[in-house]
Coordinates of C-alpha atoms and ligand atoms in Angstrom, one line a residue:
M1 CA 0.0 0.0 0.0
K2 CA 1.3 3.5 -0.9
S3 CA 2.6 5.5 2.0
H4 CA 1.6 8.9 0.6
T5 CA -1.4 10.7 1.8
L6 CA -4.4 9.0 0.2
Q7 CA -6.9 11.3 -1.4
I8 CA -10.4 10.1 -0.8
L9 CA -13.6 11.4 -2.2
I10 CA -16.8 10.9 -0.2
A11 CA -20.0 11.5 -2.3
D12 CA -23.0 11.3 -0.1
D13 CA -26.0 13.7 0.3
D14 CA -26.3 12.9 4.0
E15 CA -23.9 15.0 6.1
G16 CA -24.1 12.6 9.0
D17 CA -23.2 9.7 6.8
R18 CA -20.3 11.6 5.3
K19 CA -19.0 12.4 8.8
Q20 CA -19.3 8.8 9.9
I21 CA -17.3 7.6 6.9
K22 CA -14.7 10.3 7.4
R23 CA -14.4 9.5 11.1
A24 CA -13.9 5.8 10.3
I25 CA -11.2 6.6 7.8
L26 CA -9.3 8.8 10.2
Q27 CA -9.7 6.3 13.0
S28 CA -8.4 3.5 10.8
G29 CA -4.8 4.8 10.9
M30 CA -4.7 5.5 7.2
V31 CA -3.0 8.7 6.2
A32 CA -5.8 10.3 4.2
E33 CA -7.4 13.5 3.1
C34 CA -11.1 13.5 2.5
T35 CA -13.0 15.7 0.1
E36 CA -16.8 15.7 0.5
T37 CA -19.5 16.2 -2.1
S38 CA -23.3 15.7 -2.0
R39 CA -24.1 15.2 -5.7
M40 CA -22.7 13.0 -8.5
K41 CA -22.2 16.1 -10.7
D42 CA -19.9 17.6 -8.0
A43 CA -18.1 14.3 -7.6
L44 CA -17.3 14.2 -11.3
A45 CA -16.1 17.8 -11.2
A46 CA -14.0 17.1 -8.1
C47 CA -12.3 14.2 -9.9
D48 CA -11.5 16.5 -12.8
E49 CA -9.7 18.8 -10.3
C50 CA -7.9 16.2 -8.2
E51 CA -6.5 12.7 -8.8
F52 CA -8.3 10.7 -6.1
D53 CA -7.0 7.3 -5.0
C54 CA -10.5 6.2 -4.0
A55 CA -14.1 7.5 -4.2
I56 CA -16.8 6.2 -1.8
V57 CA -20.1 6.9 -3.5
D58 CA -23.5 6.6 -2.0
Y59 CA -25.9 4.6 -4.0
R60 CA -28.8 6.8 -3.3
L61 CA -27.8 10.3 -4.3
P62 CA -30.9 12.4 -4.6
G63 CA -32.3 12.8 -8.2
E64 CA -29.7 10.4 -9.6
D65 CA -29.6 6.8 -10.6
G66 CA -26.7 5.4 -8.5
L67 CA -25.7 2.8 -11.0
E68 CA -25.7 5.3 -13.8
G69 CA -23.5 7.5 -11.6
I70 CA -21.0 4.7 -11.0
T71 CA -20.9 4.0 -14.8
A72 CA -20.2 7.6 -15.6
L73 CA -17.5 7.9 -12.9
H74 CA -15.8 4.7 -14.1
E75 CA -15.9 5.6 -17.8
R76 CA -14.4 9.1 -17.1
F77 CA -11.8 7.8 -14.5
P78 CA -11.2 4.2 -15.3
Y79 CA -8.3 3.9 -12.8
L80 CA -10.2 5.4 -9.9
A81 CA -11.0 2.9 -7.1
I82 CA -14.7 3.3 -6.6
I83 CA -16.5 1.9 -3.5
M84 CA -20.3 2.0 -3.4
S85 CA -21.9 2.6 0.0
T86 CA -25.2 1.0 0.2
G87 CA -28.0 0.5 2.7
Q88 CA -28.8 -2.8 4.4
G89 CA -30.2 -5.3 1.9
D90 CA -28.9 -3.6 -1.2
E91 CA -26.4 -6.4 -2.0
M92 CA -28.0 -7.1 -5.4
I93 CA -27.4 -3.5 -6.4
A94 CA -23.9 -3.7 -5.0
A95 CA -23.2 -6.6 -7.3
E96 CA -24.6 -4.7 -10.3
A97 CA -22.4 -1.7 -9.3
M98 CA -19.3 -3.9 -9.3
K99 CA -20.2 -5.0 -12.9
R100 CA -20.3 -1.4 -13.9
G101 CA -16.8 -0.6 -12.5
A102 CA -17.1 -0.3 -8.7
A103 CA -14.2 -2.2 -7.1
D104 CA -16.0 -2.9 -3.8
Y105 CA -19.0 -1.9 -1.7
I106 CA -19.6 -1.2 2.0
V107 CA -22.9 -1.4 3.9
K108 CA -23.4 2.0 5.6
H109 CA -24.6 0.7 8.9
R110 CA -21.6 -1.6 9.2
I111 CA -19.0 1.0 8.6
T112 CA -16.1 0.8 11.1
A113 CA -12.5 1.8 11.0
I114 CA -11.6 -1.9 10.1
T115 CA -14.2 -2.4 7.3
V116 CA -13.6 0.9 5.7
R117 CA -9.8 0.4 5.7
R118 CA -10.1 -3.1 4.3
A119 CA -12.5 -1.9 1.5
I120 CA -10.3 1.1 0.6
E121 CA -7.1 -1.0 0.5
N122 CA -8.7 -3.8 -1.5
A123 CA -10.2 -1.3 -4.0
I124 CA -6.9 0.5 -4.5
V125 CA -5.0 -2.8 -5.0
N126 CA -7.6 -4.1 -7.4
C127 CA -7.6 -1.0 -9.5
S128 CA -3.8 -0.8 -9.7
L129 CA -3.7 -4.4 -10.8
Q130 CA -6.4 -3.6 -13.4
R131 CA -4.4 -0.6 -14.5
K132 CA -1.3 -2.8 -14.9
V133 CA -3.2 -5.4 -17.0
I134 CA -4.5 -2.6 -19.3
Q135 CA -1.1 -1.1 -19.7
Q136 CA 0.4 -4.5 -20.5
Q137 CA -2.3 -5.1 -23.1
H138 CA -1.5 -1.8 -24.7
E139 CA 2.2 -2.6 -24.6
L140 CA 1.6 -6.0 -26.1
E141 CA -0.5 -4.6 -28.9
N142 CA 2.1 -2.0 -29.7
F143 CA 4.8 -4.6 -29.5
A144 CA 3.0 -7.0 -31.9
R145 CA 2.3 -4.2 -34.4
V146 CA 5.9 -3.0 -34.5
L147 CA 7.2 -6.5 -34.6
A148 CA 5.0 -7.5 -37.5
H149 CA 6.2 -4.4 -39.3
D150 CA 9.9 -5.1 -38.6
L151 CA 9.8 -8.7 -39.6
R152 CA 7.7 -8.1 -42.7
G153 CA 10.5 -6.0 -44.2
P154 CA 13.2 -8.6 -44.3
A155 CA 10.7 -11.4 -45.1
A156 CA 9.6 -9.4 -48.2
S157 CA 13.2 -8.8 -49.2
I158 CA 14.0 -12.6 -48.9
E159 CA 11.0 -13.3 -51.2
T160 CA 12.2 -10.7 -53.7
F161 CA 15.8 -12.0 -53.7
A162 CA 14.7 -15.6 -54.0
T163 CA 12.5 -14.8 -57.0
R164 CA 15.6 -13.0 -58.5
I165 CA 17.8 -16.1 -57.9
G166 CA 15.2 -18.2 -59.9
E167 CA 15.1 -15.7 -62.7
R168 CA 18.9 -15.3 -63.0
L169 CA 19.3 -19.1 -63.0
Q170 CA 16.8 -19.4 -65.8
E171 CA 18.8 -16.8 -67.7
G172 CA 21.9 -18.9 -66.9
N173 CA 23.5 -15.9 -65.1
L174 CA 25.1 -17.7 -62.3
E175 CA 27.1 -14.7 -61.0
K176 CA 24.0 -12.6 -60.4
A177 CA 22.2 -15.6 -58.9
L178 CA 25.0 -16.0 -56.4
Q179 CA 24.9 -12.3 -55.6
A180 CA 21.2 -12.5 -54.9
A181 CA 21.9 -15.6 -52.7
G182 CA 24.4 -13.5 -50.7
W183 CA 21.6 -10.9 -50.0
V184 CA 19.3 -13.6 -48.9
I185 CA 21.8 -14.9 -46.4
Q186 CA 22.5 -11.4 -45.1
T187 CA 18.8 -10.6 -44.7
A188 CA 18.2 -13.9 -43.0
Q189 CA 21.0 -13.2 -40.6
R190 CA 19.5 -9.8 -39.7
M191 CA 16.2 -11.5 -39.2
N192 CA 17.8 -14.0 -36.9
Q193 CA 19.5 -11.3 -34.9
L194 CA 16.1 -9.5 -34.5
I195 CA 14.5 -12.8 -33.3
E196 CA 17.3 -13.4 -30.9
T197 CA 17.1 -9.9 -29.5
L198 CA 13.3 -10.2 -29.2
Y199 CA 13.7 -13.4 -27.4
R200 CA 16.0 -11.7 -24.8
Y201 CA 13.5 -8.9 -24.5
T202 CA 10.5 -11.1 -24.0
T203 CA 12.2 -13.4 -21.5
A204 CA 13.6 -10.5 -19.4
D205 CA 10.7 -11.0 -17.0
A206 CA 11.2 -14.8 -16.8
K207 CA 11.8 -16.6 -13.5
V208 CA 15.5 -16.4 -12.7
V209 CA 17.7 -17.3 -9.9
F210 CA 18.7 -14.3 -7.7
E211 CA 21.9 -14.6 -5.8
A212 CA 24.9 -12.5 -4.8
V213 CA 26.5 -11.4 -8.0
D214 CA 30.1 -10.1 -8.3
M215 CA 29.7 -7.2 -10.7
N216 CA 33.4 -7.1 -11.5
Q217 CA 33.0 -10.7 -12.8
A218 CA 29.8 -9.7 -14.7
L219 CA 31.7 -6.9 -16.3
E220 CA 34.5 -9.2 -17.4
E221 CA 32.0 -11.6 -19.0
A222 CA 30.3 -8.7 -20.8
R223 CA 33.6 -7.6 -22.1
A224 CA 34.5 -11.1 -23.2
N225 CA 31.2 -11.4 -25.1
L226 CA 31.9 -8.1 -26.8
H227 CA 35.5 -9.0 -27.6
Q228 CA 35.2 -8.7 -31.3
L229 CA 33.4 -5.3 -31.2
I230 CA 35.9 -3.9 -28.7
Q231 CA 39.0 -5.2 -30.7
E232 CA 37.7 -3.9 -34.0
S233 CA 36.8 -0.5 -32.7
G234 CA 39.8 -0.1 -30.4
A235 CA 37.4 1.1 -27.6
S236 CA 38.7 1.6 -24.1
I237 CA 36.6 0.2 -21.3
T238 CA 37.6 1.2 -17.8
A239 CA 36.0 0.4 -14.5
E240 CA 36.2 1.1 -10.8
I241 CA 36.0 -1.8 -8.4
L242 CA 32.3 -2.7 -8.3
P243 CA 30.3 -3.8 -5.3
P244 CA 28.4 -7.1 -5.3
V245 CA 24.6 -7.0 -5.8
F246 CA 21.7 -9.3 -5.4
G247 CA 20.5 -10.3 -8.8
S248 CA 20.6 -12.6 -11.8
A249 CA 24.2 -12.9 -13.1
P250 CA 23.2 -13.7 -16.8
Q251 CA 20.8 -10.8 -16.8
L252 CA 23.3 -8.4 -15.3
I253 CA 25.9 -9.5 -17.9
Q254 CA 23.4 -8.8 -20.6
L255 CA 22.6 -5.3 -19.1
L256 CA 26.3 -4.3 -19.1
Q257 CA 26.8 -5.8 -22.5
N258 CA 24.0 -3.7 -24.0
L259 CA 25.1 -0.5 -22.4
I260 CA 28.8 -0.9 -23.3
A261 CA 28.0 -2.0 -26.9
N262 CA 25.9 1.1 -27.3
G263 CA 28.7 3.3 -25.9
V264 CA 31.0 1.8 -28.6
K265 CA 28.3 1.9 -31.4
Y266 CA 27.1 5.4 -30.9
C267 CA 30.4 7.1 -30.8
D268 CA 31.9 9.5 -33.3
K269 CA 35.3 10.1 -31.6
P270 CA 38.4 8.2 -32.8
V271 CA 38.4 6.2 -29.6
A272 CA 35.2 5.3 -27.7
R273 CA 35.8 5.6 -23.9
I274 CA 33.4 3.8 -21.6
H275 CA 33.7 4.0 -17.8
V276 CA 31.8 1.8 -15.4
S277 CA 31.4 2.8 -11.8
A278 CA 29.3 2.4 -8.7
S279 CA 29.2 5.8 -7.1
S280 CA 27.4 5.4 -3.8
R281 CA 25.3 3.1 -1.7
L282 CA 21.9 4.9 -1.6
P283 CA 20.7 6.2 1.8
F284 CA 19.8 3.6 4.3
D285 CA 16.4 5.2 4.8
S286 CA 15.3 4.3 1.3
D287 CA 13.1 1.2 1.2
E288 CA 15.9 -1.2 0.4
P289 CA 19.6 -0.7 0.5
S290 CA 20.9 -0.4 -3.1
W291 CA 23.8 0.7 -5.2
L292 CA 23.8 3.3 -7.9
F293 CA 25.9 2.3 -10.9
S294 CA 26.8 4.3 -14.0
V295 CA 28.1 3.6 -17.5
A296 CA 29.5 6.7 -19.0
D297 CA 30.6 7.1 -22.6
N298 CA 32.1 9.9 -24.8
G299 CA 29.7 9.2 -27.7
I300 CA 27.3 11.3 -29.7
G301 CA 25.0 12.0 -26.8
I302 CA 21.2 12.1 -26.7
S303 CA 18.9 15.1 -26.7
K304 CA 16.9 15.7 -23.5
F305 CA 13.6 15.1 -25.3
E306 CA 14.6 11.5 -26.1
H307 CA 15.9 10.5 -22.6
T308 CA 12.7 8.6 -21.8
R309 CA 11.7 7.5 -25.3
I310 CA 14.9 5.6 -25.9
F311 CA 13.9 3.0 -23.3
E312 CA 10.7 2.2 -25.3
P313 CA 10.9 -0.9 -27.6
F314 CA 11.9 -0.3 -31.2
T315 CA 13.0 3.3 -30.7
R316 CA 16.0 4.1 -32.8
L317 CA 17.2 7.7 -33.1
T318 CA 20.2 6.9 -35.2
A319 CA 18.9 4.6 -37.9
K320 CA 20.2 7.2 -40.4
L321 CA 23.7 6.7 -39.1
N322 CA 23.7 3.2 -40.5
R323 CA 24.5 1.5 -37.2
E324 CA 23.0 -1.9 -36.9
G325 CA 20.4 -2.4 -34.2
T326 CA 16.9 -3.4 -33.4
G327 CA 15.8 -0.7 -31.0
L328 CA 15.4 -3.3 -28.2
G329 CA 18.7 -3.0 -26.4
L330 CA 17.7 -0.3 -23.9
A331 CA 14.1 -1.6 -23.6
T332 CA 15.6 -4.9 -22.5
C333 CA 17.9 -3.1 -20.0
K334 CA 14.9 -1.3 -18.6
R335 CA 13.0 -4.6 -18.1
L336 CA 16.0 -6.3 -16.6
I337 CA 16.5 -3.5 -14.1
E338 CA 12.9 -3.3 -13.2
R339 CA 12.9 -7.1 -12.7
H340 CA 15.6 -6.4 -10.1
G341 CA 13.4 -3.7 -8.5
G342 CA 15.7 -0.9 -9.7
T343 CA 15.4 2.0 -12.0
I344 CA 17.4 3.1 -15.1
W345 CA 17.8 6.5 -16.6
C346 CA 20.3 8.6 -18.6
E347 CA 21.8 12.0 -18.5
S348 CA 23.1 13.3 -21.7
Q349 CA 23.4 16.2 -24.2
P350 CA 24.1 15.9 -27.9
G351 CA 27.8 15.9 -28.5
S352 CA 28.8 15.5 -24.8
G353 CA 28.5 11.7 -24.3
T354 CA 25.9 9.9 -22.2
V355 CA 25.8 8.5 -18.7
F356 CA 23.4 5.7 -18.0
F357 CA 22.5 5.3 -14.3
F358 CA 20.9 2.3 -12.7
T359 CA 20.2 1.0 -9.3
L360 CA 20.5 -2.6 -8.1
P361 CA 19.7 -4.1 -4.7
A362 CA 22.7 -4.4 -2.4
V363 CA 23.8 -7.8 -1.0
H364 CA 23.3 -7.8 2.7
F365 CA 26.8 -7.9 4.0
D366 CA 29.3 -5.9 5.9
V367 CA 29.5 -2.5 4.2
D368 CA 33.0 -1.7 5.6
R369 CA 34.5 -4.7 3.7
I370 CA 33.9 -2.9 0.4
P371 CA 37.2 -1.4 -0.8
E372 CA 37.3 2.3 -1.5
P373 CA 36.7 2.8 -5.3
E374 CA 39.8 3.1 -7.2
T375 CA 40.1 3.6 -11.0
A376 CA 41.6 0.6 -12.8
E377 CA 41.8 -0.3 -16.4
A378 CA 39.7 -3.5 -16.6
A379 CA 41.8 -6.4 -17.8
Ligands
ADP1 P1 19.6 -0.1 -30.9 O1 21.0 0.1 -30.5 O2 19.4 -1.6 -31.3 O3 19.1 0.8 -31.9 P2 18.8 0.5 -28.2 O4 17.5 0.3 -27.6 O5 20.0 -0.1 -27.6 O6 18.6 0.1 -29.7 O7 19.0 2.1 -28.3 C1 17.9 2.9 -28.8 C2 18.4 4.1 -29.4 O8 19.0 5.0 -28.4 C3 19.6 3.9 -30.4 O9 19.1 3.6 -31.7 C4 20.3 5.2 -30.3 O10 19.7 6.1 -31.2 C5 20.1 5.7 -28.9 N1 21.3 5.3 -28.0 C6 21.4 4.3 -27.2 N2 22.5 4.3 -26.5 C7 23.2 5.4 -26.9 C8 24.4 6.0 -26.5 N3 25.2 5.4 -25.6 N4 24.7 7.2 -27.0 C9 23.9 7.8 -27.9 N5 22.7 7.3 -28.3 C10 22.4 6.1 -27.8

């Protein structure tokens, strides 16, 4: 349950009933601010003004059909946790209200600090789950749409090249047929790369083993996996001594790999320089002790308007620069970090390089044993 002050709307024409609900809320120990209205029209207007966590709506508001009111409120504010307050024996109506979008109901004469708290907490949790499901549905639809588009391109190319091979063979032009066969192979390789990246993106949420992970070791493995890219580009990868974290080693290797590969790819300097560090353990009064890591590069930078967008699947700002990619690298990083309960963001300006920051849960161990950070060229 959120620890911020809950904003609760009470819509009831009876002042005594409003006071009773408010008193029960305050007695329940919840940190809440209550706004009162006596008509549905005013309740709708209040929701336009303020983002309420929960609305407790009387079924019998004068001159209004209570169920119509719930429908209107739910349609306008689909993520608002609505609780209908009913009289004794109105359970059938309550059931109908829940079909129309109410998350729960309370019977007025049984309102106590305990029942009101339970109803509010349940309603808020239900609504936030519903919100998540709807967001995931949208994400999935968007993902499927872009995916179909991105796979259709190479599939159509393969069809064209294969037709060309047939035509050239019929003409007896073996050289041209072989050239077209080369294009088929290249396109199929690109398609395979896309499918592989997609697989990594979609399995980022999979069940994995969480354990103490030596981030220095993870970095070494990421470097080894990028050996060819680093060798060919002559990039310099430096790192401080990194603290251990609680996470999934393969996922953290993938994360470092994606960020380092991007630092190398999106660089216009003669030598790409990437530096990995863990600057500070976050304050102990935050929910969980965690470490703040950074991966800094001297690359082309990213304009401030794109700092959030680059973490969305299939976003590519630099397609024109002819760098290979799928637009899933950072989206995968985001999912991996969120899977670990952390957050990831970047600070950057065009032309001034980029620093990616991310947080990861600390391993519970003696903090004093962590050596002071010292800069060292990673092996
Ligand atoms: P991809 O590299 O496959 O295009 P990513 O999701 O890894 O996809 O990155 C999304 C986009 O963000 C890239 O296309 C690029 O435009 C930009 N980007 C990512 N990392 C960097 C970086 N280190 N410096 C500059 N731009 C970057």
